């Protein structure tokens, strides 16, 4: 499989399996990248959400971004969406096997943070795709439980819940045709994350960095700090002003924070190796 730079798909050197181009987008190739950051979207989110962060990291010349496209959205809209976190994590883990010629950092927002955590545990358990680190954004730690069942609501109530987080433009949710198109994937994602019960062990060995908004209704700073309990490696924490989608208002600063975390993870890995 050759790299298709026009669509941003295809692993380097044709190393990936056939499913890779379905799952992974590479918007801004960086030939001499030292590290790859893999972005994992929120519930209802798509790979293109992280396009501006990919561009900002590519401008450093050090970091290349990959962005994951889940089944059931955009160019994968004809596929059935997955309704469980283990299925999503397994799909991502398999797709990333062709990208391990560079160290990988997994960065997920909201539901994506849980997927990043589970993909990292798969990599550490199986010994392939072991991440350099995990960055969790806009999500409480796996050990912090909240009862959530928005996926069981009627369509009107469910869409109101989604709109309240400001993650999807209201204009889109007011368009009946678009709603019909995106609603199955949204519900599937909410079901996946709301019904997932992470196993308490094993802890991650890689470091974890956390980024969150100070007014996020889905996670308090204290709940986000609890990620510290899920790794035996280093821990980094940063709070930005804003709600659940704080990162839309601070794109440049969040990209800088990601770059700083990547550098810190690399430094910690070098120290461990020495």
PDB file of N, CA and C in Angstrom, residues 87-186:
ATOM      1  N   UNK A  87     -14.171  -2.837  21.118  1.00  0.00           N
ATOM      2  CA  UNK A  87     -14.133  -2.946  19.663  1.00  0.00           C
ATOM      3  C   UNK A  87     -13.412  -1.756  19.041  1.00  0.00           C
ATOM      4  N   UNK A  88     -13.702  -0.575  19.514  1.00  0.00           N
ATOM      5  CA  UNK A  88     -13.042   0.618  19.001  1.00  0.00           C
ATOM      6  C   UNK A  88     -11.547   0.577  19.279  1.00  0.00           C
ATOM      7  N   UNK A  89     -11.186   0.221  20.512  1.00  0.00           N
ATOM      8  CA  UNK A  89      -9.771   0.163  20.874  1.00  0.00           C
ATOM      9  C   UNK A  89      -9.033  -0.883  20.050  1.00  0.00           C
ATOM     10  N   UNK A  90      -9.658  -2.020  19.838  1.00  0.00           N
ATOM     11  CA  UNK A  90      -9.017  -3.073  19.051  1.00  0.00           C
ATOM     12  C   UNK A  90      -8.823  -2.626  17.611  1.00  0.00           C
ATOM     13  N   UNK A  91      -9.821  -1.953  17.045  1.00  0.00           N
ATOM     14  CA  UNK A  91      -9.684  -1.461  15.676  1.00  0.00           C
ATOM     15  C   UNK A  91      -8.557  -0.463  15.536  1.00  0.00           C
ATOM     16  N   UNK A  92      -8.452   0.470  16.472  1.00  0.00           N
ATOM     17  CA  UNK A  92      -7.375   1.457  16.446  1.00  0.00           C
ATOM     18  C   UNK A  92      -6.015   0.774  16.622  1.00  0.00           C
ATOM     19  N   UNK A  93      -5.948  -0.126  17.586  1.00  0.00           N
ATOM     20  CA  UNK A  93      -4.688  -0.831  17.862  1.00  0.00           C
ATOM     21  C   UNK A  93      -4.183  -1.568  16.620  1.00  0.00           C
ATOM     22  N   UNK A  94      -5.079  -2.249  15.936  1.00  0.00           N
ATOM     23  CA  UNK A  94      -4.694  -2.977  14.727  1.00  0.00           C
ATOM     24  C   UNK A  94      -4.236  -2.021  13.631  1.00  0.00           C
ATOM     25  N   UNK A  95      -4.959  -0.917  13.473  1.00  0.00           N
ATOM     26  CA  UNK A  95      -4.629   0.033  12.411  1.00  0.00           C
ATOM     27  C   UNK A  95      -3.277   0.702  12.622  1.00  0.00           C
ATOM     28  N   UNK A  96      -2.864   0.844  13.877  1.00  0.00           N
ATOM     29  CA  UNK A  96      -1.604   1.540  14.165  1.00  0.00           C
ATOM     30  C   UNK A  96      -0.380   0.648  14.026  1.00  0.00           C
ATOM     31  N   UNK A  97      -0.575  -0.632  13.787  1.00  0.00           N
ATOM     32  CA  UNK A  97       0.574  -1.531  13.666  1.00  0.00           C
ATOM     33  C   UNK A  97       1.512  -1.134  12.531  1.00  0.00           C
ATOM     34  N   UNK A  98       0.981  -0.499  11.502  1.00  0.00           N
ATOM     35  CA  UNK A  98       1.815  -0.085  10.383  1.00  0.00           C
ATOM     36  C   UNK A  98       2.520   1.241  10.580  1.00  0.00           C
ATOM     37  N   UNK A  99       2.351   1.857  11.746  1.00  0.00           N
ATOM     38  CA  UNK A  99       2.911   3.189  11.981  1.00  0.00           C
ATOM     39  C   UNK A  99       3.951   3.203  13.103  1.00  0.00           C
ATOM     40  N   UNK A 100       4.455   2.076  13.456  1.00  0.00           N
ATOM     41  CA  UNK A 100       5.338   1.991  14.624  1.00  0.00           C
ATOM     42  C   UNK A 100       6.812   2.191  14.282  1.00  0.00           C
ATOM     43  N   UNK A 101       7.098   2.715  13.087  1.00  0.00           N
ATOM     44  CA  UNK A 101       8.489   3.054  12.773  1.00  0.00           C
ATOM     45  C   UNK A 101       8.926   4.326  13.501  1.00  0.00           C
ATOM     46  N   UNK A 102       7.986   5.006  14.115  1.00  0.00           N
ATOM     47  CA  UNK A 102       8.268   6.164  14.980  1.00  0.00           C
ATOM     48  C   UNK A 102       7.560   5.924  16.310  1.00  0.00           C
ATOM     49  N   UNK A 103       8.085   6.475  17.401  1.00  0.00           N
ATOM     50  CA  UNK A 103       7.356   6.382  18.676  1.00  0.00           C
ATOM     51  C   UNK A 103       5.983   7.046  18.554  1.00  0.00           C
ATOM     52  N   UNK A 104       4.993   6.466  19.202  1.00  0.00           N
ATOM     53  CA  UNK A 104       3.629   6.972  19.140  1.00  0.00           C
ATOM     54  C   UNK A 104       3.193   7.551  20.487  1.00  0.00           C
ATOM     55  N   UNK A 105       2.564   8.706  20.438  1.00  0.00           N
ATOM     56  CA  UNK A 105       1.869   9.277  21.585  1.00  0.00           C
ATOM     57  C   UNK A 105       0.386   9.272  21.248  1.00  0.00           C
ATOM     58  N   UNK A 106      -0.431   8.736  22.142  1.00  0.00           N
ATOM     59  CA  UNK A 106      -1.875   8.656  21.925  1.00  0.00           C
ATOM     60  C   UNK A 106      -2.554   9.819  22.631  1.00  0.00           C
ATOM     61  N   UNK A 107      -3.278  10.647  21.872  1.00  0.00           N
ATOM     62  CA  UNK A 107      -3.951  11.806  22.444  1.00  0.00           C
ATOM     63  C   UNK A 107      -5.439  11.723  22.125  1.00  0.00           C
ATOM     64  N   UNK A 108      -6.283  11.564  23.135  1.00  0.00           N
ATOM     65  CA  UNK A 108      -7.712  11.468  22.915  1.00  0.00           C
ATOM     66  C   UNK A 108      -8.479  12.526  23.669  1.00  0.00           C
ATOM     67  N   UNK A 109      -9.545  13.019  23.040  1.00  0.00           N
ATOM     68  CA  UNK A 109     -10.422  13.978  23.713  1.00  0.00           C
ATOM     69  C   UNK A 109     -11.729  13.297  24.086  1.00  0.00           C
ATOM     70  N   UNK A 110     -12.149  13.442  25.344  1.00  0.00           N
ATOM     71  CA  UNK A 110     -13.410  12.907  25.858  1.00  0.00           C
ATOM     72  C   UNK A 110     -13.444  11.396  25.650  1.00  0.00           C
ATOM     73  N   UNK A 111     -14.388  10.862  24.862  1.00  0.00           N
ATOM     74  CA  UNK A 111     -14.391   9.425  24.617  1.00  0.00           C
ATOM     75  C   UNK A 111     -13.047   8.958  24.072  1.00  0.00           C
ATOM     76  N   UNK A 112     -12.422   9.782  23.256  1.00  0.00           N
ATOM     77  CA  UNK A 112     -11.129   9.435  22.681  1.00  0.00           C
ATOM     78  C   UNK A 112     -10.050   9.195  23.722  1.00  0.00           C
ATOM     79  N   UNK A 113     -10.170   9.866  24.884  1.00  0.00           N
ATOM     80  CA  UNK A 113      -9.193   9.651  25.951  1.00  0.00           C
ATOM     81  C   UNK A 113      -9.308   8.239  26.512  1.00  0.00           C
ATOM     82  N   UNK A 114     -10.544   7.746  26.632  1.00  0.00           N
ATOM     83  CA  UNK A 114     -10.742   6.381  27.121  1.00  0.00           C
ATOM     84  C   UNK A 114     -10.207   5.376  26.106  1.00  0.00           C
ATOM     85  N   UNK A 115     -10.449   5.644  24.819  1.00  0.00           N
ATOM     86  CA  UNK A 115      -9.926   4.765  23.784  1.00  0.00           C
ATOM     87  C   UNK A 115      -8.401   4.776  23.796  1.00  0.00           C
ATOM     88  N   UNK A 116      -7.787   5.957  23.946  1.00  0.00           N
ATOM     89  CA  UNK A 116      -6.330   6.051  24.009  1.00  0.00           C
ATOM     90  C   UNK A 116      -5.778   5.207  25.152  1.00  0.00           C
ATOM     91  N   UNK A 117      -6.437   5.289  26.285  1.00  0.00           N
ATOM     92  CA  UNK A 117      -6.034   4.518  27.465  1.00  0.00           C
ATOM     93  C   UNK A 117      -6.089   3.019  27.195  1.00  0.00           C
ATOM     94  N   UNK A 118      -7.175   2.568  26.573  1.00  0.00           N
ATOM     95  CA  UNK A 118      -7.322   1.137  26.309  1.00  0.00           C
ATOM     96  C   UNK A 118      -6.366   0.668  25.203  1.00  0.00           C
ATOM     97  N   UNK A 119      -6.132   1.497  24.201  1.00  0.00           N
ATOM     98  CA  UNK A 119      -5.165   1.149  23.151  1.00  0.00           C
ATOM     99  C   UNK A 119      -3.761   1.048  23.749  1.00  0.00           C
ATOM    100  N   UNK A 120      -3.426   1.970  24.644  1.00  0.00           N
ATOM    101  CA  UNK A 120      -2.113   1.928  25.298  1.00  0.00           C
ATOM    102  C   UNK A 120      -1.961   0.653  26.115  1.00  0.00           C
ATOM    103  N   UNK A 121      -3.009   0.252  26.813  1.00  0.00           N
ATOM    104  CA  UNK A 121      -2.926  -0.984  27.596  1.00  0.00           C
ATOM    105  C   UNK A 121      -2.777  -2.206  26.696  1.00  0.00           C
ATOM    106  N   UNK A 122      -3.466  -2.191  25.549  1.00  0.00           N
ATOM    107  CA  UNK A 122      -3.291  -3.279  24.589  1.00  0.00           C
ATOM    108  C   UNK A 122      -1.845  -3.340  24.098  1.00  0.00           C
ATOM    109  N   UNK A 123      -1.278  -2.190  23.767  1.00  0.00           N
ATOM    110  CA  UNK A 123       0.091  -2.145  23.282  1.00  0.00           C
ATOM    111  C   UNK A 123       1.086  -2.630  24.312  1.00  0.00           C
ATOM    112  N   UNK A 124       0.900  -2.212  25.567  1.00  0.00           N
ATOM    113  CA  UNK A 124       1.825  -2.648  26.617  1.00  0.00           C
ATOM    114  C   UNK A 124       1.657  -4.128  26.929  1.00  0.00           C
ATOM    115  N   UNK A 125       0.440  -4.630  26.834  1.00  0.00           N
ATOM    116  CA  UNK A 125       0.213  -6.038  27.124  1.00  0.00           C
ATOM    117  C   UNK A 125       0.780  -6.939  26.027  1.00  0.00           C
ATOM    118  N   UNK A 126       0.591  -6.531  24.775  1.00  0.00           N
ATOM    119  CA  UNK A 126       1.016  -7.368  23.663  1.00  0.00           C
ATOM    120  C   UNK A 126       2.439  -7.098  23.214  1.00  0.00           C
ATOM    121  N   UNK A 127       2.994  -5.976  23.660  1.00  0.00           N
ATOM    122  CA  UNK A 127       4.380  -5.668  23.322  1.00  0.00           C
ATOM    123  C   UNK A 127       4.571  -5.085  21.943  1.00  0.00           C
ATOM    124  N   UNK A 128       3.475  -4.757  21.238  1.00  0.00           N
ATOM    125  CA  UNK A 128       3.604  -4.090  19.947  1.00  0.00           C
ATOM    126  C   UNK A 128       2.815  -2.786  19.990  1.00  0.00           C
ATOM    127  N   UNK A 129       3.392  -1.739  19.453  1.00  0.00           N
ATOM    128  CA  UNK A 129       2.741  -0.445  19.529  1.00  0.00           C
ATOM    129  C   UNK A 129       2.747   0.145  20.919  1.00  0.00           C
ATOM    130  N   UNK A 130       3.772  -0.176  21.716  1.00  0.00           N
ATOM    131  CA  UNK A 130       3.881   0.382  23.066  1.00  0.00           C
ATOM    132  C   UNK A 130       4.038   1.901  22.950  1.00  0.00           C
ATOM    133  N   UNK A 131       3.151   2.677  23.545  1.00  0.00           N
ATOM    134  CA  UNK A 131       3.200   4.128  23.343  1.00  0.00           C
ATOM    135  C   UNK A 131       4.291   4.810  24.163  1.00  0.00           C
ATOM    136  N   UNK A 132       4.755   5.926  23.628  1.00  0.00           N
ATOM    137  CA  UNK A 132       5.679   6.771  24.364  1.00  0.00           C
ATOM    138  C   UNK A 132       4.958   7.461  25.520  1.00  0.00           C
ATOM    139  N   UNK A 133       3.674   7.707  25.345  1.00  0.00           N
ATOM    140  CA  UNK A 133       2.876   8.336  26.392  1.00  0.00           C
ATOM    141  C   UNK A 133       1.433   8.480  25.941  1.00  0.00           C
ATOM    142  N   UNK A 134       0.569   8.853  26.884  1.00  0.00           N
ATOM    143  CA  UNK A 134      -0.854   9.068  26.621  1.00  0.00           C
ATOM    144  C   UNK A 134      -1.225  10.468  27.088  1.00  0.00           C
ATOM    145  N   UNK A 135      -1.998  11.177  26.254  1.00  0.00           N
ATOM    146  CA  UNK A 135      -2.527  12.485  26.629  1.00  0.00           C
ATOM    147  C   UNK A 135      -4.047  12.369  26.682  1.00  0.00           C
ATOM    148  N   UNK A 136      -4.621  12.638  27.843  1.00  0.00           N
ATOM    149  CA  UNK A 136      -6.067  12.557  28.044  1.00  0.00           C
ATOM    150  C   UNK A 136      -6.631  13.970  28.152  1.00  0.00           C
ATOM    151  N   UNK A 137      -7.589  14.279  27.297  1.00  0.00           N
ATOM    152  CA  UNK A 137      -8.194  15.609  27.264  1.00  0.00           C
ATOM    153  C   UNK A 137      -9.686  15.515  27.559  1.00  0.00           C
ATOM    154  N   UNK A 138     -10.163  16.399  28.429  1.00  0.00           N
ATOM    155  CA  UNK A 138     -11.596  16.517  28.641  1.00  0.00           C
ATOM    156  C   UNK A 138     -12.280  15.261  29.121  1.00  0.00           C
ATOM    157  N   UNK A 139     -11.584  14.492  29.964  1.00  0.00           N
ATOM    158  CA  UNK A 139     -12.176  13.241  30.446  1.00  0.00           C
ATOM    159  C   UNK A 139     -11.685  12.937  31.852  1.00  0.00           C
ATOM    160  N   UNK A 140     -12.601  12.543  32.699  1.00  0.00           N
ATOM    161  CA  UNK A 140     -12.225  12.128  34.046  1.00  0.00           C
ATOM    162  C   UNK A 140     -11.452  10.810  33.971  1.00  0.00           C
ATOM    163  N   UNK A 141     -10.713  10.505  35.016  1.00  0.00           N
ATOM    164  CA  UNK A 141      -9.926   9.278  35.061  1.00  0.00           C
ATOM    165  C   UNK A 141     -10.834   8.062  35.046  1.00  0.00           C
ATOM    166  N   UNK A 142     -10.356   6.932  34.526  1.00  0.00           N
ATOM    167  CA  UNK A 142     -11.177   5.718  34.470  1.00  0.00           C
ATOM    168  C   UNK A 142     -11.696   5.259  35.828  1.00  0.00           C
ATOM    169  N   UNK A 143     -10.988   5.590  36.893  1.00  0.00           N
ATOM    170  CA  UNK A 143     -11.411   5.166  38.228  1.00  0.00           C
ATOM    171  C   UNK A 143     -12.493   6.057  38.820  1.00  0.00           C
ATOM    172  N   UNK A 144     -12.818   7.163  38.146  1.00  0.00           N
ATOM    173  CA  UNK A 144     -13.848   8.080  38.637  1.00  0.00           C
ATOM    174  C   UNK A 144     -15.153   7.769  37.919  1.00  0.00           C
ATOM    175  N   UNK A 145     -16.132   7.284  38.660  1.00  0.00           N
ATOM    176  CA  UNK A 145     -17.378   6.811  38.046  1.00  0.00           C
ATOM    177  C   UNK A 145     -18.485   7.852  38.148  1.00  0.00           C
ATOM    178  N   UNK A 146     -19.175   8.055  37.043  1.00  0.00           N
ATOM    179  CA  UNK A 146     -20.411   8.823  37.005  1.00  0.00           C
ATOM    180  C   UNK A 146     -21.458   7.995  36.270  1.00  0.00           C
ATOM    181  N   UNK A 147     -22.681   8.034  36.745  1.00  0.00           N
ATOM    182  CA  UNK A 147     -23.763   7.338  36.051  1.00  0.00           C
ATOM    183  C   UNK A 147     -24.212   8.216  34.891  1.00  0.00           C
ATOM    184  N   UNK A 148     -24.071   7.693  33.673  1.00  0.00           N
ATOM    185  CA  UNK A 148     -24.466   8.424  32.472  1.00  0.00           C
ATOM    186  C   UNK A 148     -25.233   7.476  31.550  1.00  0.00           C
ATOM    187  N   UNK A 149     -26.383   7.912  31.052  1.00  0.00           N
ATOM    188  CA  UNK A 149     -27.169   7.073  30.151  1.00  0.00           C
ATOM    189  C   UNK A 149     -27.864   7.903  29.083  1.00  0.00           C
ATOM    190  N   UNK A 150     -27.153   8.914  28.572  1.00  0.00           N
ATOM    191  CA  UNK A 150     -27.741   9.774  27.544  1.00  0.00           C
ATOM    192  C   UNK A 150     -28.127   8.986  26.302  1.00  0.00           C
ATOM    193  N   UNK A 151     -27.416   7.890  26.043  1.00  0.00           N
ATOM    194  CA  UNK A 151     -27.716   7.111  24.834  1.00  0.00           C
ATOM    195  C   UNK A 151     -29.098   6.476  24.881  1.00  0.00           C
ATOM    196  N   UNK A 152     -29.733   6.440  26.056  1.00  0.00           N
ATOM    197  CA  UNK A 152     -31.073   5.864  26.196  1.00  0.00           C
ATOM    198  C   UNK A 152     -32.186   6.906  26.011  1.00  0.00           C
ATOM    199  N   UNK A 153     -31.814   8.171  25.895  1.00  0.00           N
ATOM    200  CA  UNK A 153     -32.816   9.226  25.777  1.00  0.00           C
ATOM    201  C   UNK A 153     -33.499   9.200  24.409  1.00  0.00           C
ATOM    202  N   UNK A 154     -34.681   9.818  24.337  1.00  0.00           N
ATOM    203  CA  UNK A 154     -35.321  10.025  23.051  1.00  0.00           C
ATOM    204  C   UNK A 154     -34.502  10.974  22.194  1.00  0.00           C
ATOM    205  N   UNK A 155     -34.789  11.009  20.914  1.00  0.00           N
ATOM    206  CA  UNK A 155     -33.963  11.794  19.999  1.00  0.00           C
ATOM    207  C   UNK A 155     -33.872  13.266  20.411  1.00  0.00           C
ATOM    208  N   UNK A 156     -34.992  13.875  20.757  1.00  0.00           N
ATOM    209  CA  UNK A 156     -35.001  15.300  21.100  1.00  0.00           C
ATOM    210  C   UNK A 156     -34.138  15.564  22.329  1.00  0.00           C
ATOM    211  N   UNK A 157     -34.318  14.750  23.359  1.00  0.00           N
ATOM    212  CA  UNK A 157     -33.550  14.926  24.600  1.00  0.00           C
ATOM    213  C   UNK A 157     -32.074  14.603  24.384  1.00  0.00           C
ATOM    214  N   UNK A 158     -31.827  13.583  23.589  1.00  0.00           N
ATOM    215  CA  UNK A 158     -30.444  13.198  23.313  1.00  0.00           C
ATOM    216  C   UNK A 158     -29.716  14.313  22.572  1.00  0.00           C
ATOM    217  N   UNK A 159     -30.317  14.886  21.556  1.00  0.00           N
ATOM    218  CA  UNK A 159     -29.686  15.960  20.799  1.00  0.00           C
ATOM    219  C   UNK A 159     -29.501  17.210  21.651  1.00  0.00           C
ATOM    220  N   UNK A 160     -30.423  17.449  22.578  1.00  0.00           N
ATOM    221  CA  UNK A 160     -30.264  18.577  23.499  1.00  0.00           C
ATOM    222  C   UNK A 160     -29.043  18.376  24.381  1.00  0.00           C
ATOM    223  N   UNK A 161     -28.820  17.139  24.818  1.00  0.00           N
ATOM    224  CA  UNK A 161     -27.644  16.819  25.621  1.00  0.00           C
ATOM    225  C   UNK A 161     -26.370  17.056  24.823  1.00  0.00           C
ATOM    226  N   UNK A 162     -26.347  16.616  23.581  1.00  0.00           N
ATOM    227  CA  UNK A 162     -25.175  16.814  22.728  1.00  0.00           C
ATOM    228  C   UNK A 162     -24.936  18.300  22.499  1.00  0.00           C
ATOM    229  N   UNK A 163     -26.016  19.043  22.231  1.00  0.00           N
ATOM    230  CA  UNK A 163     -25.892  20.474  21.971  1.00  0.00           C
ATOM    231  C   UNK A 163     -25.368  21.221  23.194  1.00  0.00           C
ATOM    232  N   UNK A 164     -25.711  20.747  24.379  1.00  0.00           N
ATOM    233  CA  UNK A 164     -25.320  21.443  25.609  1.00  0.00           C
ATOM    234  C   UNK A 164     -23.808  21.468  25.804  1.00  0.00           C
ATOM    235  N   UNK A 165     -23.121  20.535  25.184  1.00  0.00           N
ATOM    236  CA  UNK A 165     -21.659  20.492  25.321  1.00  0.00           C
ATOM    237  C   UNK A 165     -20.951  21.365  24.305  1.00  0.00           C
ATOM    238  N   UNK A 166     -21.701  21.901  23.326  1.00  0.00           N
ATOM    239  CA  UNK A 166     -21.152  22.803  22.309  1.00  0.00           C
ATOM    240  C   UNK A 166     -20.099  22.142  21.428  1.00  0.00           C
ATOM    241  N   UNK A 167     -20.158  20.827  21.312  1.00  0.00           N
ATOM    242  CA  UNK A 167     -19.173  20.152  20.481  1.00  0.00           C
ATOM    243  C   UNK A 167     -19.582  20.061  19.030  1.00  0.00           C
ATOM    244  N   UNK A 168     -20.863  20.181  18.759  1.00  0.00           N
ATOM    245  CA  UNK A 168     -21.371  20.127  17.402  1.00  0.00           C
ATOM    246  C   UNK A 168     -22.117  21.421  17.126  1.00  0.00           C
ATOM    247  N   UNK A 169     -21.812  22.052  16.002  1.00  0.00           N
ATOM    248  CA  UNK A 169     -22.444  23.331  15.680  1.00  0.00           C
ATOM    249  C   UNK A 169     -23.960  23.192  15.700  1.00  0.00           C
ATOM    250  N   UNK A 170     -24.626  24.132  16.353  1.00  0.00           N
ATOM    251  CA  UNK A 170     -26.085  24.078  16.469  1.00  0.00           C
ATOM    252  C   UNK A 170     -26.746  24.043  15.105  1.00  0.00           C
ATOM    253  N   UNK A 171     -26.162  24.728  14.138  1.00  0.00           N
ATOM    254  CA  UNK A 171     -26.745  24.754  12.798  1.00  0.00           C
ATOM    255  C   UNK A 171     -26.829  23.346  12.216  1.00  0.00           C
ATOM    256  N   UNK A 172     -25.823  22.528  12.505  1.00  0.00           N
ATOM    257  CA  UNK A 172     -25.832  21.155  12.008  1.00  0.00           C
ATOM    258  C   UNK A 172     -26.949  20.357  12.659  1.00  0.00           C
ATOM    259  N   UNK A 173     -27.130  20.547  13.959  1.00  0.00           N
ATOM    260  CA  UNK A 173     -28.147  19.786  14.681  1.00  0.00           C
ATOM    261  C   UNK A 173     -29.558  20.268  14.364  1.00  0.00           C
ATOM    262  N   UNK A 174     -29.674  21.430  13.735  1.00  0.00           N
ATOM    263  CA  UNK A 174     -30.980  21.929  13.319  1.00  0.00           C
ATOM    264  C   UNK A 174     -31.360  21.453  11.925  1.00  0.00           C
ATOM    265  N   UNK A 175     -30.433  20.818  11.245  1.00  0.00           N
ATOM    266  CA  UNK A 175     -30.672  20.313   9.900  1.00  0.00           C
ATOM    267  C   UNK A 175     -31.116  18.856   9.994  1.00  0.00           C
ATOM    268  N   UNK A 176     -32.385  18.592   9.679  1.00  0.00           N
ATOM    269  CA  UNK A 176     -32.956  17.257   9.865  1.00  0.00           C
ATOM    270  C   UNK A 176     -32.209  16.194   9.056  1.00  0.00           C
ATOM    271  N   UNK A 177     -31.789  16.530   7.847  1.00  0.00           N
ATOM    272  CA  UNK A 177     -31.088  15.554   7.012  1.00  0.00           C
ATOM    273  C   UNK A 177     -29.740  15.182   7.616  1.00  0.00           C
ATOM    274  N   UNK A 178     -29.022  16.184   8.123  1.00  0.00           N
ATOM    275  CA  UNK A 178     -27.728  15.914   8.746  1.00  0.00           C
ATOM    276  C   UNK A 178     -27.914  15.123  10.030  1.00  0.00           C
ATOM    277  N   UNK A 179     -28.928  15.472  10.807  1.00  0.00           N
ATOM    278  CA  UNK A 179     -29.191  14.749  12.050  1.00  0.00           C
ATOM    279  C   UNK A 179     -29.446  13.276  11.768  1.00  0.00           C
ATOM    280  N   UNK A 180     -30.246  12.976  10.745  1.00  0.00           N
ATOM    281  CA  UNK A 180     -30.513  11.581  10.398  1.00  0.00           C
ATOM    282  C   UNK A 180     -29.226  10.840  10.030  1.00  0.00           C
ATOM    283  N   UNK A 181     -28.293  11.573   9.437  1.00  0.00           N
ATOM    284  CA  UNK A 181     -27.047  10.962   9.006  1.00  0.00           C
ATOM    285  C   UNK A 181     -26.103  10.687  10.176  1.00  0.00           C
ATOM    286  N   UNK A 182     -26.045  11.630  11.132  1.00  0.00           N
ATOM    287  CA  UNK A 182     -25.045  11.503  12.198  1.00  0.00           C
ATOM    288  C   UNK A 182     -25.579  10.850  13.464  1.00  0.00           C
ATOM    289  N   UNK A 183     -26.907  10.775  13.612  1.00  0.00           N
ATOM    290  CA  UNK A 183     -27.489  10.287  14.861  1.00  0.00           C
ATOM    291  C   UNK A 183     -27.079   8.855  15.205  1.00  0.00           C
ATOM    292  N   UNK A 184     -27.057   7.907  14.255  1.00  0.00           N
ATOM    293  CA  UNK A 184     -26.652   6.546  14.628  1.00  0.00           C
ATOM    294  C   UNK A 184     -25.237   6.475  15.189  1.00  0.00           C
ATOM    295  N   UNK A 185     -24.300   7.197  14.574  1.00  0.00           N
ATOM    296  CA  UNK A 185     -22.928   7.199  15.069  1.00  0.00           C
ATOM    297  C   UNK A 185     -22.807   7.860  16.430  1.00  0.00           C
ATOM    298  N   UNK A 186     -23.547   8.952  16.627  1.00  0.00           N
ATOM    299  CA  UNK A 186     -23.548   9.627  17.927  1.00  0.00           C
ATOM    300  C   UNK A 186     -24.052   8.702  19.035  1.00  0.00           C
TER     301      UNK A 186
END
